[in-house]
């Protein structure tokens, strides 16, 4: 199992400090097995392995790129205390262990979702690999309308990416399709 927590500052000293914090101070209370620090392009990553196959990647992002993350992920801020940092990571791990997944794929707990017939058709097209342009021709709708319907479905079922939508359709295809 794997999840990602975003750090709100692309400061090398801050990320290096967090790396050492996990490597030493939080190692015992959070059962950290290994910690590694890596850099990829403009974003840095701190990978932390916990008990069994649970790992958390701390993704270091510049503040100007934070709008998307603030809506969808746990974010660590520079002024967070060690206790806040520890509790955020513990909360993420507990959620992963409880639900069996990280934040990338969020399953809906509300039961049956009401989708319109158009939304169901668009989901079927998406699942079958039909392009937005082809779907727009088949349904006599604009590509923007198709995209909006797809986004509305994703909002209803509480997923944040295409993979989450695909997995939700796979899980619920007998009920809707």
Tab-separated table of C-alpha atoms in Angstrom:
chain	number	residue	atom	x	y	z
A	1	UNK	CA	0.000	0.000	0.000
A	2	UNK	CA	1.248	3.445	-0.832
A	3	UNK	CA	0.083	7.004	-0.367
A	4	UNK	CA	1.469	10.477	-0.833
A	5	UNK	CA	1.577	13.485	1.484
A	6	UNK	CA	2.507	16.862	0.006
A	7	UNK	CA	4.915	19.259	1.665
A	8	UNK	CA	4.074	22.898	1.000
A	9	UNK	CA	7.611	24.161	0.500
A	10	UNK	CA	10.290	23.337	-2.049
A	11	UNK	CA	13.115	24.307	0.295
A	12	UNK	CA	16.003	21.828	0.301
A	13	UNK	CA	16.820	22.493	3.954
A	14	UNK	CA	13.182	21.902	4.951
A	15	UNK	CA	12.961	18.615	3.030
A	16	UNK	CA	16.354	17.485	4.345
A	17	UNK	CA	15.203	18.320	7.882
A	18	UNK	CA	12.005	16.284	7.427
A	19	UNK	CA	14.043	13.399	6.059
A	20	UNK	CA	16.226	13.386	9.183
A	21	UNK	CA	13.188	13.852	11.422
A	22	UNK	CA	11.679	10.632	10.041
A	23	UNK	CA	15.017	8.866	10.005
A	24	UNK	CA	15.743	9.569	13.669
A	25	UNK	CA	13.094	11.177	15.904
A	26	UNK	CA	9.895	9.659	14.472
A	27	UNK	CA	11.428	6.261	13.691
A	28	UNK	CA	10.308	4.639	16.937
A	29	UNK	CA	6.842	6.158	17.397
A	30	UNK	CA	5.812	5.578	13.755
A	31	UNK	CA	7.606	2.217	13.269
A	32	UNK	CA	9.680	3.531	10.357
A	33	UNK	CA	11.725	0.779	8.674
A	34	UNK	CA	13.580	2.774	6.001
A	35	UNK	CA	13.772	6.368	4.825
A	36	UNK	CA	15.208	7.604	1.534
A	37	UNK	CA	15.556	11.060	0.004
A	38	UNK	CA	15.385	11.492	-3.772
A	39	UNK	CA	15.004	14.353	-6.232
A	40	UNK	CA	13.104	14.226	-9.505
A	41	UNK	CA	13.017	17.297	-11.760
A	42	UNK	CA	11.665	20.241	-9.753
A	43	UNK	CA	9.922	18.123	-7.136
A	44	UNK	CA	11.664	16.177	-4.400
A	45	UNK	CA	10.423	13.041	-2.684
A	46	UNK	CA	11.004	11.496	0.709
A	47	UNK	CA	10.039	7.816	0.665
A	48	UNK	CA	9.249	6.239	4.033
A	49	UNK	CA	8.635	2.514	4.505
A	50	UNK	CA	6.594	1.407	7.493
A	51	UNK	CA	5.483	-1.973	8.772
A	52	UNK	CA	4.739	-4.656	6.171
A	53	UNK	CA	4.021	-3.158	2.717
A	54	UNK	CA	2.933	0.287	3.883
A	55	UNK	CA	4.939	3.180	2.503
A	56	UNK	CA	4.365	6.917	2.388
A	57	UNK	CA	5.969	9.303	-0.064
A	58	UNK	CA	6.327	12.884	1.060
A	59	UNK	CA	6.188	14.945	-2.126
A	60	UNK	CA	7.841	18.335	-1.856
A	61	UNK	CA	6.034	20.939	-3.962
A	62	UNK	CA	6.499	24.641	-4.449
A	63	UNK	CA	3.784	26.765	-2.813
A	64	UNK	CA	2.646	28.074	-6.195
A	65	UNK	CA	1.623	24.539	-7.221
A	66	UNK	CA	-0.361	23.785	-4.061
A	67	UNK	CA	-3.943	24.614	-5.081
A	68	UNK	CA	-4.723	21.109	-6.371
A	69	UNK	CA	-3.062	19.359	-3.437
A	70	UNK	CA	-4.893	21.430	-0.830
A	71	UNK	CA	-8.186	20.074	-2.115
A	72	UNK	CA	-7.207	16.430	-2.375
A	73	UNK	CA	-4.361	15.454	-0.073
A	74	UNK	CA	-2.855	15.799	3.357
A	75	UNK	CA	-0.396	18.693	3.307
A	76	UNK	CA	2.522	19.269	5.677
A	77	UNK	CA	3.304	22.906	6.335
A	78	UNK	CA	6.588	24.353	7.542
A	79	UNK	CA	5.018	25.660	10.762
A	80	UNK	CA	3.518	22.246	11.705
A	81	UNK	CA	4.803	20.922	15.009
A	82	UNK	CA	6.375	17.476	15.336
A	83	UNK	CA	3.156	16.268	16.981
A	84	UNK	CA	1.059	17.587	14.065
A	85	UNK	CA	3.412	15.984	11.558
A	86	UNK	CA	3.327	12.687	13.403
A	87	UNK	CA	-0.472	12.699	13.727
A	88	UNK	CA	-0.952	13.529	10.014
A	89	UNK	CA	1.232	10.601	8.987
A	90	UNK	CA	-0.415	8.279	11.538
A	91	UNK	CA	-3.857	9.308	10.238
A	92	UNK	CA	-2.851	8.560	6.634
A	93	UNK	CA	-1.414	5.166	7.588
A	94	UNK	CA	-4.492	4.256	9.648
A	95	UNK	CA	-6.732	5.229	6.720
A	96	UNK	CA	-4.619	3.159	4.336
A	97	UNK	CA	-4.743	0.117	6.591
A	98	UNK	CA	-8.496	0.500	7.158
A	99	UNK	CA	-9.462	0.976	3.509
A	100	UNK	CA	-6.576	-0.825	1.821
A	101	UNK	CA	-5.518	2.018	-0.442
A	102	UNK	CA	-3.892	5.421	-0.491
A	103	UNK	CA	-5.422	8.710	-1.533
A	104	UNK	CA	-5.116	8.116	-5.274
A	105	UNK	CA	-8.168	5.878	-5.386
A	106	UNK	CA	-10.912	6.951	-3.008
A	107	UNK	CA	-13.903	4.643	-2.904
A	108	UNK	CA	-17.317	5.996	-2.137
A	109	UNK	CA	-18.922	4.899	1.133
A	110	UNK	CA	-22.334	6.421	0.440
A	111	UNK	CA	-23.764	3.361	-1.273
A	112	UNK	CA	-25.511	3.527	-4.634
A	113	UNK	CA	-24.740	6.624	-6.673
A	114	UNK	CA	-27.444	8.057	-8.914
A	115	UNK	CA	-26.069	8.635	-12.406
A	116	UNK	CA	-27.988	10.020	-15.365
A	117	UNK	CA	-28.343	7.898	-18.486
A	118	UNK	CA	-25.850	10.161	-20.289
A	119	UNK	CA	-23.334	9.802	-17.467
A	120	UNK	CA	-23.725	6.018	-17.590
A	121	UNK	CA	-23.126	6.022	-21.365
A	122	UNK	CA	-20.032	8.208	-20.952
A	123	UNK	CA	-18.695	5.909	-18.227
A	124	UNK	CA	-19.221	2.920	-20.516
A	125	UNK	CA	-17.407	4.702	-23.346
A	126	UNK	CA	-14.552	5.589	-20.984
A	127	UNK	CA	-14.341	2.009	-19.705
A	128	UNK	CA	-14.351	0.646	-23.261
A	129	UNK	CA	-11.533	3.029	-24.244
A	130	UNK	CA	-13.570	5.197	-26.605
A	131	UNK	CA	-12.018	8.651	-27.068
A	132	UNK	CA	-13.847	11.810	-25.997
A	133	UNK	CA	-14.056	12.967	-29.617
A	134	UNK	CA	-15.701	9.704	-30.717
A	135	UNK	CA	-18.084	9.774	-27.733
A	136	UNK	CA	-19.087	13.338	-28.604
A	137	UNK	CA	-19.959	12.263	-32.157
A	138	UNK	CA	-21.909	9.197	-30.967
A	139	UNK	CA	-23.921	11.190	-28.404
A	140	UNK	CA	-24.191	14.344	-30.525
A	141	UNK	CA	-22.647	16.441	-27.732
A	142	UNK	CA	-19.580	18.662	-27.645
A	143	UNK	CA	-16.278	17.307	-26.332
A	144	UNK	CA	-16.485	19.859	-23.509
A	145	UNK	CA	-19.917	18.516	-22.488
A	146	UNK	CA	-18.562	14.955	-22.478
A	147	UNK	CA	-15.646	16.089	-20.326
A	148	UNK	CA	-18.005	17.915	-17.945
A	149	UNK	CA	-20.228	14.831	-17.558
A	150	UNK	CA	-17.165	12.699	-16.835
A	151	UNK	CA	-15.904	15.215	-14.262
A	152	UNK	CA	-19.350	15.302	-12.606
A	153	UNK	CA	-19.354	11.497	-12.353
A	154	UNK	CA	-15.895	11.612	-10.779
A	155	UNK	CA	-17.149	14.182	-8.263
A	156	UNK	CA	-20.231	12.069	-7.442
A	157	UNK	CA	-18.226	8.904	-6.862
A	158	UNK	CA	-15.462	10.788	-5.047
A	159	UNK	CA	-12.461	9.889	-7.213
A	160	UNK	CA	-9.766	12.290	-8.308
A	161	UNK	CA	-8.226	10.715	-11.403
A	162	UNK	CA	-8.960	8.500	-14.413
A	163	UNK	CA	-7.517	5.446	-12.705
A	164	UNK	CA	-9.944	5.898	-9.814
A	165	UNK	CA	-12.841	6.262	-12.252
A	166	UNK	CA	-11.773	3.146	-14.158
A	167	UNK	CA	-11.479	1.110	-10.942
A	168	UNK	CA	-14.888	2.353	-9.745
A	169	UNK	CA	-16.481	1.348	-13.066
A	170	UNK	CA	-14.749	-2.049	-12.885
A	171	UNK	CA	-16.096	-2.559	-9.364
A	172	UNK	CA	-19.646	-1.389	-10.186
A	173	UNK	CA	-20.079	-2.473	-13.819
A	174	UNK	CA	-22.616	-5.175	-12.940
A	175	UNK	CA	-24.802	-2.627	-11.154
A	176	UNK	CA	-24.750	0.167	-13.753
A	177	UNK	CA	-23.785	-1.346	-17.102
